[in-house]
PDB file of C-alpha atoms in Angstrom:
ATOM      1  CA  MET A   1      44.991 155.970  64.678  1.00 69.00           C
ATOM      2  CA  ARG A   2      43.815 154.462  67.844  1.00 64.00           C
ATOM      3  CA  LYS A   3      43.269 151.188  66.114  1.00 69.00           C
ATOM      4  CA  GLN A   4      46.744 151.324  64.699  1.00 69.00           C
ATOM      5  CA  LEU A   5      48.296 151.935  68.118  1.00 59.00           C
ATOM      6  CA  ILE A   6      46.286 149.109  69.625  1.00 66.00           C
ATOM      7  CA  GLY A   7      47.288 146.842  66.732  1.00 66.00           C
ATOM      8  CA  LEU A   8      50.934 147.769  67.109  1.00 61.00           C
ATOM      9  CA  GLY A   9      50.738 147.256  70.859  1.00 65.00           C
ATOM     10  CA  LEU A  10      49.228 143.801  70.436  1.00 60.00           C
ATOM     11  CA  ALA A  11      51.735 142.935  67.762  1.00 63.00           C
ATOM     12  CA  GLY A  12      54.573 144.072  70.046  1.00 63.00           C
ATOM     13  CA  ALA A  13      53.244 142.134  73.007  1.00 61.00           C
ATOM     14  CA  LEU A  14      52.829 139.024  70.910  1.00 55.00           C
ATOM     15  CA  SER A  15      56.314 139.316  69.477  1.00 59.00           C
ATOM     16  CA  LEU A  16      57.813 139.693  72.962  1.00 57.00           C
ATOM     17  CA  GLY A  17      55.813 136.708  74.146  1.00 56.00           C
ATOM     18  CA  PHE A  18      57.072 134.578  71.297  1.00 55.00           C
ATOM     19  CA  GLY A  19      60.634 135.675  71.996  1.00 53.00           C
ATOM     20  CA  TRP A  20      60.424 134.637  75.628  1.00 53.00           C
ATOM     21  CA  ALA A  21      58.809 131.361  74.693  1.00 51.00           C
ATOM     22  CA  THR A  22      61.585 130.643  72.221  1.00 52.00           C
ATOM     23  CA  ALA A  23      64.265 131.441  74.778  1.00 52.00           C
ATOM     24  CA  ALA A  24      62.635 129.157  77.310  1.00 50.00           C
ATOM     25  CA  HIS A  25      62.575 126.339  74.825  1.00 51.00           C
ATOM     26  CA  ALA A  26      66.208 126.880  73.888  1.00 51.00           C
ATOM     27  CA  ASP A  27      67.243 126.106  77.474  1.00 55.00           C
ATOM     28  CA  ASP A  28      65.430 122.778  77.326  1.00 61.00           C
ATOM     29  CA  ASN A  29      66.969 121.762  74.004  1.00 66.00           C
ATOM     30  CA  PRO A  30      67.534 117.977  73.939  1.00 67.00           C
ATOM     31  CA  ALA A  31      70.295 118.353  71.346  1.00 68.00           C
ATOM     32  CA  SER A  32      72.340 120.518  73.688  1.00 73.00           C
ATOM     33  CA  ASP A  33      71.737 118.071  76.544  1.00 76.00           C
ATOM     34  CA  THR A  34      73.029 115.263  74.328  1.00 80.00           C
ATOM     35  CA  ALA A  35      76.056 117.329  73.343  1.00 82.00           C
ATOM     36  CA  ASN A  36      76.784 118.115  76.993  1.00 84.00           C
ATOM     37  CA  SER A  37      76.445 114.462  77.903  1.00 86.00           C
ATOM     38  CA  ALA A  38      78.819 113.469  75.077  1.00 88.00           C
ATOM     39  CA  SER A  39      81.288 116.108  76.228  1.00 89.00           C
ATOM     40  CA  ASP A  40      81.159 114.794  79.802  1.00 91.00           C
ATOM     41  CA  THR A  41      81.689 111.239  78.547  1.00 92.00           C
ATOM     42  CA  ALA A  42      84.666 112.337  76.468  1.00 92.00           C
ATOM     43  CA  LYS A  43      86.189 114.134  79.461  1.00 93.00           C
ATOM     44  CA  SER A  44      85.695 111.052  81.615  1.00 92.00           C
ATOM     45  CA  ALA A  45      87.299 108.821  78.983  1.00 93.00           C
ATOM     46  CA  ASN A  46      90.232 111.224  78.719  1.00 93.00           C
ATOM     47  CA  ASP A  47      90.684 111.184  82.503  1.00 92.00           C
ATOM     48  CA  GLN A  48      90.645 107.384  82.533  1.00 93.00           C
ATOM     49  CA  ALA A  49      93.155 107.255  79.679  1.00 92.00           C
ATOM     50  CA  GLN A  50      95.484 109.607  81.538  1.00 92.00           C
ATOM     51  CA  ARG A  51      95.214 107.500  84.695  1.00 91.00           C
ATOM     52  CA  ALA A  52      95.942 104.354  82.688  1.00 92.00           C
ATOM     53  CA  ALA A  53      98.941 106.004  81.034  1.00 91.00           C
ATOM     54  CA  GLY A  54     100.207 107.081  84.448  1.00 90.00           C
ATOM     55  CA  SER A  55      99.790 103.543  85.771  1.00 91.00           C
ATOM     56  CA  ALA A  56     101.611 102.084  82.772  1.00 92.00           C
ATOM     57  CA  ASP A  57     104.420 104.594  83.193  1.00 90.00           C
ATOM     58  CA  GLU A  58     104.724 103.723  86.882  1.00 92.00           C
ATOM     59  CA  ALA A  59     104.748  99.992  86.080  1.00 93.00           C
ATOM     60  CA  ALA A  60     107.489 100.497  83.492  1.00 93.00           C
ATOM     61  CA  LYS A  61     109.543 102.490  85.998  1.00 93.00           C
ATOM     62  CA  ASN A  62     109.120  99.756  88.626  1.00 93.00           C
ATOM     63  CA  ALA A  63     110.138  97.080  86.123  1.00 93.00           C
ATOM     64  CA  SER A  64     113.202  99.105  85.170  1.00 93.00           C
ATOM     65  CA  ASP A  65     114.141  99.507  88.837  1.00 94.00           C
ATOM     66  CA  GLN A  66     113.760  95.762  89.436  1.00 94.00           C
ATOM     67  CA  ALA A  67     115.882  94.962  86.375  1.00 94.00           C
ATOM     68  CA  GLN A  68     118.582  97.342  87.606  1.00 94.00           C
ATOM     69  CA  LYS A  69     118.564  95.696  91.038  1.00 94.00           C
ATOM     70  CA  ALA A  70     118.863  92.245  89.460  1.00 94.00           C
ATOM     71  CA  SER A  71     121.745  93.453  87.305  1.00 93.00           C
ATOM     72  CA  ASP A  72     123.503  94.910  90.349  1.00 93.00           C
ATOM     73  CA  LYS A  73     123.106  91.618  92.246  1.00 93.00           C
ATOM     74  CA  ALA A  74     124.424  89.658  89.267  1.00 93.00           C
ATOM     75  CA  ASP A  75     127.469  91.958  89.062  1.00 92.00           C
ATOM     76  CA  GLU A  76     128.050  91.529  92.796  1.00 93.00           C
ATOM     77  CA  ALA A  77     127.789  87.728  92.527  1.00 93.00           C
ATOM     78  CA  ALA A  78     130.178  87.708  89.570  1.00 93.00           C
ATOM     79  CA  GLY A  79     132.654  89.786  91.571  1.00 91.00           C
ATOM     80  CA  LYS A  80     132.435  87.378  94.502  1.00 92.00           C
ATOM     81  CA  ALA A  81     132.897  84.379  92.197  1.00 92.00           C
ATOM     82  CA  ASP A  82     135.949  86.031  90.639  1.00 90.00           C
ATOM     83  CA  ASP A  83     137.404  86.710  94.088  1.00 90.00           C
ATOM     84  CA  ALA A  84     136.739  83.100  95.122  1.00 91.00           C
ATOM     85  CA  ALA A  85     138.412  81.793  91.950  1.00 91.00           C
ATOM     86  CA  LYS A  86     141.477  83.976  92.547  1.00 91.00           C
ATOM     87  CA  SER A  87     141.652  82.841  96.150  1.00 91.00           C
ATOM     88  CA  ALA A  88     141.378  79.189  95.120  1.00 92.00           C
ATOM     89  CA  GLY A  89     144.094  79.704  92.484  1.00 90.00           C
ATOM     90  CA  GLN A  90     146.398  81.296  95.035  1.00 93.00           C
ATOM     91  CA  ALA A  91     145.769  78.463  97.507  1.00 92.00           C
ATOM     92  CA  THR A  92     146.522  75.904  94.795  1.00 93.00           C
ATOM     93  CA  ASP A  93     149.739  77.689  93.855  1.00 90.00           C
ATOM     94  CA  LYS A  94     150.818  77.861  97.524  1.00 91.00           C
ATOM     95  CA  ALA A  95     150.036  74.179  98.065  1.00 91.00           C
ATOM     96  CA  ALA A  96     152.005  73.251  94.946  1.00 90.00           C
ATOM     97  CA  GLN A  97     154.950  75.363  96.072  1.00 90.00           C
ATOM     98  CA  ASP A  98     154.849  73.846  99.560  1.00 87.00           C
ATOM     99  CA  THR A  99     154.722  70.325  98.105  1.00 89.00           C
ATOM    100  CA  SER A 100     157.593  71.145  95.780  1.00 86.00           C
ATOM    101  CA  ASP A 101     159.664  72.540  98.670  1.00 84.00           C
ATOM    102  CA  LYS A 102     158.973  69.450 100.782  1.00 83.00           C
ATOM    103  CA  ALA A 103     159.857  67.159  97.894  1.00 82.00           C
ATOM    104  CA  LYS A 104     163.079  69.070  97.269  1.00 82.00           C
ATOM    105  CA  GLY A 105     163.923  68.844 100.944  1.00 77.00           C
ATOM    106  CA  ALA A 106     163.261  65.104 100.933  1.00 76.00           C
ATOM    107  CA  THR A 107     165.391  64.682  97.818  1.00 78.00           C
ATOM    108  CA  ASP A 108     168.223  66.634  99.377  1.00 73.00           C
ATOM    109  CA  LYS A 109     168.022  64.441 102.482  1.00 72.00           C
ATOM    110  CA  ALA A 110     167.995  61.333 100.389  1.00 69.00           C
ATOM    111  CA  LYS A 111     171.039  62.513  98.419  1.00 69.00           C
ATOM    112  CA  GLY A 112     172.795  63.313 101.677  1.00 65.00           C
ATOM    113  CA  ALA A 113     172.065  59.882 103.053  1.00 63.00           C
ATOM    114  CA  MET A 114     173.320  58.178  99.902  1.00 64.00           C
ATOM    115  CA  ALA A 115     176.489  60.132  99.659  1.00 57.00           C
ATOM    116  CA  PRO A 116     179.565  58.138 100.576  1.00 60.00           C
ATOM    117  CA  SER A 117     181.055  58.884 103.909  1.00 56.00           C
ATOM    118  CA  GLU A 118     184.413  60.410 103.684  1.00 54.00           C
TER     119      GLU A 118
END
């Protein structure tokens, strides 16, 4: 019986020793290190992709803002050109009317000068 107890004790001690040795080796597993490294690389790539998407979104927003500003300036310039054209048209009409009035006045004078004296 003594031999059996000693045998069981040795067997138990050996099995515990192998268990601890296995656990120690599991922590130093190169496959898990590789998996962790791949996971870190994937996270880094995802972060870079998100930053790039944010930059692209910001660039698109800036381009849209610039296009809107250009459109506003073009509308403003078109409005000014329209106002200038109306003003020029009005000035032309006034000049034509003034010329017509002067010509009519000159014609009336000429008719008065040609009329026989009574």
